Amino acid sequence: MKAITVEPKKIGTARYEDFPEPDVNEGSVLVEAVAVGVCGTDVEIVEGKYGWAPPGKERLVLGHESLGRVIDPGSRSSFKKGDLVVGIVRRPDPVPCANCAVGEWDMCRNGQYTERGIKEIQGFMSERWRIEPEYAIKVDSTLGVLGVLLEPTTVVTKAWAHVVSVGVRAFWEPRNVLVTGAGPIGLLAALIGKQRGLDVHVLDRATTGAKPEIVRSLGATYHSCSVSQIGFEPDVIIECTGVGSVITESIQSISSGGIVCLTGVGHGGETNKTPAAEVAAAAVLKNTVIIGSVNANKRHWYRAGDVLARADRKWLSRLITRREKPENFKQALERRPDDIKVIIQFSEA
Ligand SMILES: [Zn+2]
């Protein structure tokens, strides 16, 4: 079969090549790839900045935002031939830490977890892949190729779950949310905000292209100003840009008792000139909370499936702005101004 592979930490090694069929040890369910979403992590791996091949192997199969069709459910799963499934990305660490031991691998304490297509397990950018039934999530068949949005949806489903966990520490009646960044993560965070019945605001630097209209068609308000200029103090901010100045302004603009959830991972940028003690004093006097959130566990995967199943299909389809063939994976990894989610399509859904 064919797969998109890379030699991690070595730039210029990515290629679409012949690759052995998936090993039965990788899981009893055999799946035919439908599509794989591309994200910044894939770009970093191909640029030689990140990633680990499985132990004893030189090459890593890329891809962690999967969607496939079951072609052989195996003997110990309840899946049926033809089911659309998505593979969970992370596996618990082998120690395991207390969190991995109870299935909260998203909260792994020792960093020894593994991840498909990223860290020591082959990813999903191959014509066929295998998965353990307990790590495969069936998606609503009417979603079709839109099921490829499940993995990014799990990330924001977890972020929202943690925001709610923090919120209920006190009497909590949030009315609005500001999402910073209108990429796939931000737009899916906004979708969940709508499903929660909130007044949703999305901020992004883009003033043209598809983003403003996609936000408006969700029934949300689009802003292209800075966070401090939006004209109100949000009850919740889901920060999806990782940009230093946006993070700083988010912390300064949050309402009393509000929650800032950071989901973006950035590098460098401007130094925060606000002294730490003043940031802390504002947090103390306003009871604000700043939380970081990454990855997702099986509860979030299950709920994310529900989020997508309830969403308007037409709206979801607008998030997928480009589809590339596997042999054109290099184009798929390019970032173009109008891109929201780019997918590599292996077969029809
Ligand atoms: Zn762990």
CSV table of C-alpha atoms and ligand atoms in Angstrom, one decimal:
chain,number,residue,atom,x,y,z
A,1,MET,CA,0.0,0.0,0.0
A,2,LYS,CA,1.0,3.7,-0.2
A,3,ALA,CA,1.6,5.9,2.8
A,4,ILE,CA,2.9,9.4,3.5
A,5,THR,CA,6.0,9.0,5.7
A,6,VAL,CA,8.8,11.1,7.2
A,7,GLU,CA,12.1,10.5,9.0
A,8,PRO,CA,11.4,12.6,12.1
A,9,LYS,CA,13.8,15.4,12.9
A,10,LYS,CA,15.2,15.4,9.4
A,11,ILE,CA,14.0,18.1,7.0
A,12,GLY,CA,13.2,17.1,3.4
A,13,THR,CA,12.5,13.4,4.1
A,14,ALA,CA,8.7,13.4,3.7
A,15,ARG,CA,7.4,11.2,0.8
A,16,TYR,CA,4.4,9.3,-0.5
A,17,GLU,CA,5.8,5.8,-0.9
A,18,ASP,CA,5.2,2.1,-0.9
A,19,PHE,CA,4.8,0.9,2.7
A,20,PRO,CA,4.1,-2.5,4.3
A,21,GLU,CA,0.5,-3.3,5.1
A,22,PRO,CA,-0.4,-2.4,8.8
A,23,ASP,CA,0.7,-5.1,11.2
A,24,VAL,CA,-2.1,-7.0,13.0
A,25,ASN,CA,-0.4,-6.1,16.3
A,26,GLU,CA,-1.5,-2.5,15.6
A,27,GLY,CA,-5.1,-3.5,16.2
A,28,SER,CA,-7.8,-6.0,15.3
A,29,VAL,CA,-9.9,-3.6,13.2
A,30,LEU,CA,-8.7,-3.0,9.7
A,31,VAL,CA,-9.7,0.3,8.2
A,32,GLU,CA,-9.5,1.9,4.7
A,33,ALA,CA,-8.5,5.5,4.9
A,34,VAL,CA,-11.1,8.1,3.7
A,35,ALA,CA,-9.4,11.3,4.7
A,36,VAL,CA,-6.8,12.8,7.0
A,37,GLY,CA,-6.8,16.4,8.2
A,38,VAL,CA,-3.6,18.4,8.2
A,39,CYS,CA,-2.6,20.7,11.0
A,40,GLY,CA,0.3,22.7,12.3
A,41,THR,CA,1.8,19.7,14.0
A,42,ASP,CA,2.1,17.8,10.7
A,43,VAL,CA,3.9,20.8,9.2
A,44,GLU,CA,6.3,20.9,12.1
A,45,ILE,CA,7.1,17.2,11.7
A,46,VAL,CA,7.7,17.6,8.0
A,47,GLU,CA,9.9,20.6,8.7
A,48,GLY,CA,12.1,18.4,11.0
A,49,LYS,CA,11.1,20.1,14.2
A,50,TYR,CA,9.1,17.5,15.9
A,51,GLY,CA,8.1,13.8,15.9
A,52,TRP,CA,9.4,10.4,16.8
A,53,ALA,CA,9.3,7.1,14.7
A,54,PRO,CA,8.1,3.9,16.4
A,55,PRO,CA,10.9,2.2,18.4
A,56,GLY,CA,13.3,0.4,16.0
A,57,LYS,CA,11.9,2.1,12.9
A,58,GLU,CA,13.3,4.9,10.9
A,59,ARG,CA,10.1,6.3,9.4
A,60,LEU,CA,6.9,7.6,10.8
A,61,VAL,CA,3.6,7.5,9.0
A,62,LEU,CA,2.2,11.0,9.3
A,63,GLY,CA,-1.4,12.0,10.2
A,64,HIS,CA,-3.5,12.1,13.4
A,65,GLU,CA,-6.8,13.6,12.2
A,66,SER,CA,-8.3,10.5,10.8
A,67,LEU,CA,-11.4,9.2,9.1
A,68,GLY,CA,-11.8,5.7,7.7
A,69,ARG,CA,-14.2,3.0,6.7
A,70,VAL,CA,-14.0,-0.4,8.5
A,71,ILE,CA,-13.2,-3.1,6.0
A,72,ASP,CA,-12.6,-5.9,8.6
A,73,PRO,CA,-14.1,-5.4,12.1
A,74,GLY,CA,-12.1,-8.4,13.4
A,75,SER,CA,-13.5,-10.9,15.9
A,76,ARG,CA,-13.7,-8.8,19.1
A,77,SER,CA,-15.4,-5.5,18.1
A,78,SER,CA,-19.0,-4.5,17.6
A,79,PHE,CA,-18.1,-2.5,14.5
A,80,LYS,CA,-19.6,-3.5,11.1
A,81,LYS,CA,-18.0,-3.5,7.7
A,82,GLY,CA,-18.6,0.0,6.2
A,83,ASP,CA,-18.8,1.9,9.5
A,84,LEU,CA,-17.1,5.2,9.5
A,85,VAL,CA,-14.5,5.4,12.3
A,86,VAL,CA,-12.0,7.9,13.7
A,87,GLY,CA,-8.9,6.7,15.6
A,88,ILE,CA,-8.1,8.2,19.0
A,89,VAL,CA,-4.6,9.7,18.8
A,90,ARG,CA,-3.0,9.3,22.3
A,91,ARG,CA,-2.2,6.1,24.2
A,92,PRO,CA,-1.6,6.0,27.9
A,93,ASP,CA,2.0,6.0,29.1
A,94,PRO,CA,3.4,2.5,30.0
A,95,VAL,CA,4.1,3.3,33.7
A,96,PRO,CA,1.3,4.4,33.9
A,97,CYS,CA,0.9,7.6,35.8
A,98,ALA,CA,-2.3,8.0,37.9
A,99,ASN,CA,-4.1,9.9,35.2
A,100,CYS,CA,-3.3,7.4,32.5
A,101,ALA,CA,-4.2,4.6,34.8
A,102,VAL,CA,-7.8,5.9,35.0
A,103,GLY,CA,-8.1,6.7,31.3
A,104,GLU,CA,-7.3,10.4,31.5
A,105,TRP,CA,-4.3,10.2,29.2
A,106,ASP,CA,-4.9,13.7,28.1
A,107,MET,CA,-3.8,14.7,31.6
A,108,CYS,CA,-0.7,12.5,31.5
A,109,ARG,CA,1.7,13.5,34.3
A,110,ASN,CA,5.0,12.0,33.1
A,111,GLY,CA,4.9,12.8,29.3
A,112,GLN,CA,5.6,9.2,28.4
A,113,TYR,CA,2.4,8.8,26.4
A,114,THR,CA,2.6,7.9,22.8
A,115,GLU,CA,0.6,9.4,19.9
A,116,ARG,CA,-0.3,8.1,16.4
A,117,GLY,CA,1.4,10.0,13.6
A,118,ILE,CA,3.3,12.1,16.1
A,119,LYS,CA,5.1,10.1,18.8
A,120,GLU,CA,6.2,6.5,18.4
A,121,ILE,CA,3.0,5.1,16.8
A,122,GLN,CA,2.3,5.0,13.0
A,123,GLY,CA,-0.3,7.6,12.0
A,124,PHE,CA,-3.2,7.5,9.7
A,125,MET,CA,-1.9,8.8,6.3
A,126,SER,CA,-1.8,5.4,4.7
A,127,GLU,CA,-4.3,3.6,2.4
A,128,ARG,CA,-5.1,1.2,5.2
A,129,TRP,CA,-4.6,1.3,9.0
A,130,ARG,CA,-5.4,-0.8,11.9
A,131,ILE,CA,-6.7,0.2,15.3
A,132,GLU,CA,-7.6,-1.4,18.7
A,133,PRO,CA,-11.5,-1.4,18.9
A,134,GLU,CA,-11.4,0.5,22.2
A,135,TYR,CA,-9.5,3.3,20.5
A,136,ALA,CA,-11.8,3.6,17.5
A,137,ILE,CA,-14.8,6.0,17.6
A,138,LYS,CA,-17.8,5.4,15.3
A,139,VAL,CA,-19.0,8.6,13.7
A,140,ASP,CA,-22.6,9.4,12.6
A,141,SER,CA,-22.8,8.0,9.0
A,142,THR,CA,-24.6,11.0,7.7
A,143,LEU,CA,-21.5,13.2,8.5
A,144,GLY,CA,-19.6,11.5,5.6
A,145,VAL,CA,-16.2,13.1,5.1
A,146,LEU,CA,-17.1,15.8,7.7
A,147,GLY,CA,-16.2,13.1,10.3
A,148,VAL,CA,-12.6,14.1,9.7
A,149,LEU,CA,-13.3,17.1,11.9
A,150,LEU,CA,-13.8,14.9,14.9
A,151,GLU,CA,-10.2,15.1,16.2
A,152,PRO,CA,-10.0,18.9,16.3
A,153,THR,CA,-13.5,18.9,17.8
A,154,THR,CA,-12.3,16.7,20.7
A,155,VAL,CA,-9.7,19.3,21.6
A,156,VAL,CA,-12.3,22.0,22.1
A,157,THR,CA,-14.7,19.6,23.7
A,158,LYS,CA,-12.2,19.0,26.4
A,159,ALA,CA,-11.4,22.7,26.7
A,160,TRP,CA,-15.1,23.5,27.2
A,161,ALA,CA,-15.5,20.6,29.7
A,162,HIS,CA,-12.6,22.1,31.8
A,163,VAL,CA,-14.1,25.6,31.5
A,164,VAL,CA,-17.3,24.3,32.9
A,165,SER,CA,-15.5,22.4,35.7
A,166,VAL,CA,-13.9,25.6,36.8
A,167,GLY,CA,-17.0,27.6,36.3
A,168,VAL,CA,-19.1,25.6,38.7
A,169,ARG,CA,-16.7,26.3,41.6
A,170,ALA,CA,-19.1,29.2,42.2
A,171,PHE,CA,-22.6,30.3,41.1
A,172,TRP,CA,-22.0,30.5,37.4
A,173,GLU,CA,-24.2,32.0,34.8
A,174,PRO,CA,-22.1,32.7,31.7
A,175,ARG,CA,-23.8,34.6,29.0
A,176,ASN,CA,-21.1,35.1,26.4
A,177,VAL,CA,-17.9,33.8,25.1
A,178,LEU,CA,-15.1,35.3,23.1
A,179,VAL,CA,-13.1,32.9,20.9
A,180,THR,CA,-9.8,34.3,19.7
A,181,GLY,CA,-8.7,32.9,16.3
A,182,ALA,CA,-11.0,31.7,13.5
A,183,GLY,CA,-9.1,28.7,12.4
A,184,PRO,CA,-10.6,25.2,12.7
A,185,ILE,CA,-10.1,25.0,16.5
A,186,GLY,CA,-11.6,28.5,17.1
A,187,LEU,CA,-14.6,27.9,14.8
A,188,LEU,CA,-15.3,24.6,16.4
A,189,ALA,CA,-15.0,26.2,19.9
A,190,ALA,CA,-17.5,28.8,18.7
A,191,LEU,CA,-19.8,26.0,17.5
A,192,ILE,CA,-19.8,24.5,21.0
A,193,GLY,CA,-20.5,27.9,22.4
A,194,LYS,CA,-23.6,28.2,20.2
A,195,GLN,CA,-24.7,24.7,21.2
A,196,ARG,CA,-24.4,25.8,24.8
A,197,GLY,CA,-26.7,28.7,24.1
A,198,LEU,CA,-24.2,31.5,24.6
A,199,ASP,CA,-23.8,34.8,22.8
A,200,VAL,CA,-20.7,33.9,20.8
A,201,HIS,CA,-18.0,36.4,19.6
A,202,VAL,CA,-15.1,35.4,17.4
A,203,LEU,CA,-12.0,37.6,16.9
A,204,ASP,CA,-9.5,37.1,14.1
A,205,ARG,CA,-7.2,39.4,12.2
A,206,ALA,CA,-8.7,38.4,8.8
A,207,THR,CA,-11.1,41.0,7.3
A,208,THR,CA,-11.7,39.2,4.0
A,209,GLY,CA,-12.0,35.6,2.9
A,210,ALA,CA,-14.5,33.1,4.3
A,211,LYS,CA,-14.0,33.5,8.0
A,212,PRO,CA,-16.2,36.5,8.7
A,213,GLU,CA,-19.1,35.0,6.9
A,214,ILE,CA,-18.7,31.6,8.4
A,215,VAL,CA,-18.8,33.2,11.9
A,216,ARG,CA,-21.9,35.2,11.0
A,217,SER,CA,-23.7,32.2,9.5
A,218,LEU,CA,-23.2,30.5,12.9
A,219,GLY,CA,-25.2,33.3,14.4
A,220,ALA,CA,-22.1,34.7,16.1
A,221,THR,CA,-20.4,38.1,16.0
A,222,TYR,CA,-17.2,38.6,14.1
A,223,HIS,CA,-14.5,41.1,15.3
A,224,SER,CA,-11.2,42.0,13.6
A,225,CYS,CA,-10.1,44.5,16.2
A,226,SER,CA,-8.0,43.8,19.3
A,227,VAL,CA,-9.4,42.0,22.3
A,228,SER,CA,-9.4,45.2,24.4
A,229,GLN,CA,-11.6,46.9,21.7
A,230,ILE,CA,-14.5,44.4,21.5
A,231,GLY,CA,-16.6,46.6,23.9
A,232,PHE,CA,-17.5,44.1,26.6
A,233,GLU,CA,-15.8,41.9,29.2
A,234,PRO,CA,-16.3,38.2,28.2
A,235,ASP,CA,-17.4,35.7,30.8
A,236,VAL,CA,-15.3,33.0,29.0
A,237,ILE,CA,-12.4,33.4,26.5
A,238,ILE,CA,-11.2,30.4,24.5
A,239,GLU,CA,-7.8,31.5,23.2
A,240,CYS,CA,-6.9,29.7,20.0
A,241,THR,CA,-4.1,31.8,18.5
A,242,GLY,CA,-1.1,31.3,20.8
A,243,VAL,CA,-0.1,34.9,20.1
A,244,GLY,CA,1.5,36.7,23.0
A,245,SER,CA,-0.4,40.0,22.7
A,246,VAL,CA,-3.8,38.3,22.3
A,247,ILE,CA,-3.1,36.2,25.4
A,248,THR,CA,-2.1,39.2,27.4
A,249,GLU,CA,-5.2,41.2,26.3
A,250,SER,CA,-7.4,38.2,27.0
A,251,ILE,CA,-6.2,38.0,30.6
A,252,GLN,CA,-6.7,41.8,31.0
A,253,SER,CA,-10.2,41.8,29.4
A,254,ILE,CA,-11.8,38.9,31.1
A,255,SER,CA,-14.8,39.7,33.3
A,256,SER,CA,-14.8,39.3,37.1
A,257,GLY,CA,-15.0,35.6,37.9
A,258,GLY,CA,-14.3,34.8,34.2
A,259,ILE,CA,-12.2,32.0,32.8
A,260,VAL,CA,-9.5,32.2,30.1
A,261,CYS,CA,-8.8,28.9,28.5
A,262,LEU,CA,-5.6,28.7,26.5
A,263,THR,CA,-5.5,26.2,23.7
A,264,GLY,CA,-3.0,27.8,21.3
A,265,VAL,CA,0.7,27.0,21.3
A,266,GLY,CA,2.9,29.8,20.1
A,267,HIS,CA,6.5,30.8,20.1
A,268,GLY,CA,8.3,34.1,20.8
A,269,GLY,CA,6.5,37.3,19.9
A,270,GLU,CA,6.5,40.4,22.1
A,271,THR,CA,7.4,40.2,25.8
A,272,ASN,CA,4.6,40.8,28.2
A,273,LYS,CA,5.5,44.0,29.9
A,274,THR,CA,2.9,43.7,32.6
A,275,PRO,CA,4.6,42.7,35.8
A,276,ALA,CA,3.7,39.3,37.1
A,277,ALA,CA,2.5,40.7,40.5
A,278,GLU,CA,0.0,42.9,38.7
A,279,VAL,CA,-1.4,40.1,36.6
A,280,ALA,CA,-1.7,38.1,39.8
A,281,ALA,CA,-3.3,41.0,41.7
A,282,ALA,CA,-6.0,41.4,38.9
A,283,ALA,CA,-6.6,37.6,39.0
A,284,VAL,CA,-7.0,37.7,42.8
A,285,LEU,CA,-9.3,40.7,43.0
A,286,LYS,CA,-11.5,39.5,40.1
A,287,ASN,CA,-11.4,35.7,40.9
A,288,THR,CA,-10.3,35.0,37.4
A,289,VAL,CA,-8.9,31.7,36.3
A,290,ILE,CA,-6.4,31.0,33.5
A,291,ILE,CA,-6.3,27.3,32.4
A,292,GLY,CA,-4.3,25.5,29.7
A,293,SER,CA,-5.9,22.6,27.8
A,294,VAL,CA,-4.5,20.1,25.4
A,295,ASN,CA,-5.5,16.7,23.9
A,296,ALA,CA,-8.7,14.8,24.9
A,297,ASN,CA,-9.7,11.5,26.5
A,298,LYS,CA,-12.4,9.1,25.5
A,299,ARG,CA,-15.2,11.0,27.2
A,300,HIS,CA,-14.3,14.1,25.1
A,301,TRP,CA,-14.2,11.9,22.0
A,302,TYR,CA,-17.6,10.6,22.7
A,303,ARG,CA,-19.1,14.1,23.3
A,304,ALA,CA,-17.3,15.6,20.3
A,305,GLY,CA,-19.1,13.0,18.1
A,306,ASP,CA,-22.3,14.4,19.5
A,307,VAL,CA,-21.3,18.0,18.8
A,308,LEU,CA,-20.6,17.1,15.1
A,309,ALA,CA,-23.8,15.0,14.8
A,310,ARG,CA,-25.9,17.9,16.0
A,311,ALA,CA,-24.2,20.5,13.8
A,312,ASP,CA,-25.4,21.9,10.5
A,313,ARG,CA,-23.7,19.9,7.8
A,314,LYS,CA,-23.5,22.8,5.4
A,315,TRP,CA,-21.8,24.9,8.0
A,316,LEU,CA,-19.3,22.2,8.9
A,317,SER,CA,-18.5,21.6,5.2
A,318,ARG,CA,-17.4,25.2,4.9
A,319,LEU,CA,-14.6,24.5,7.4
A,320,ILE,CA,-13.0,22.2,4.9
A,321,THR,CA,-11.5,24.6,2.4
A,322,ARG,CA,-9.2,22.4,0.4
A,323,ARG,CA,-9.0,18.7,-0.5
A,324,GLU,CA,-5.8,17.3,-1.9
A,325,LYS,CA,-4.8,13.9,-3.2
A,326,PRO,CA,-2.2,11.9,-1.2
A,327,GLU,CA,0.3,12.3,-4.0
A,328,ASN,CA,-0.1,16.0,-3.6
A,329,PHE,CA,0.6,16.0,0.1
A,330,LYS,CA,3.2,18.8,-0.1
A,331,GLN,CA,0.5,21.2,-1.4
A,332,ALA,CA,-1.7,20.0,1.5
A,333,LEU,CA,1.0,21.1,3.9
A,334,GLU,CA,1.3,24.6,2.4
A,335,ARG,CA,-0.5,27.3,4.4
A,336,ARG,CA,-2.6,29.5,2.0
A,337,PRO,CA,-4.4,32.7,3.2
A,338,ASP,CA,-7.9,31.3,2.7
A,339,ASP,CA,-7.2,27.9,4.3
A,340,ILE,CA,-9.2,26.8,7.3
A,341,LYS,CA,-9.0,23.0,7.3
A,342,VAL,CA,-7.1,21.2,4.5
A,343,ILE,CA,-7.6,17.5,4.2
A,344,ILE,CA,-5.9,14.7,2.2
A,345,GLN,CA,-8.6,12.5,0.7
A,346,PHE,CA,-7.7,8.9,0.2
A,347,SER,CA,-11.1,7.6,-0.9
A,348,GLU,CA,-14.8,8.7,-1.1
A,349,ALA,CA,-16.7,8.7,2.2
B,1,ZN,ZN,0.6,9.2,32.0
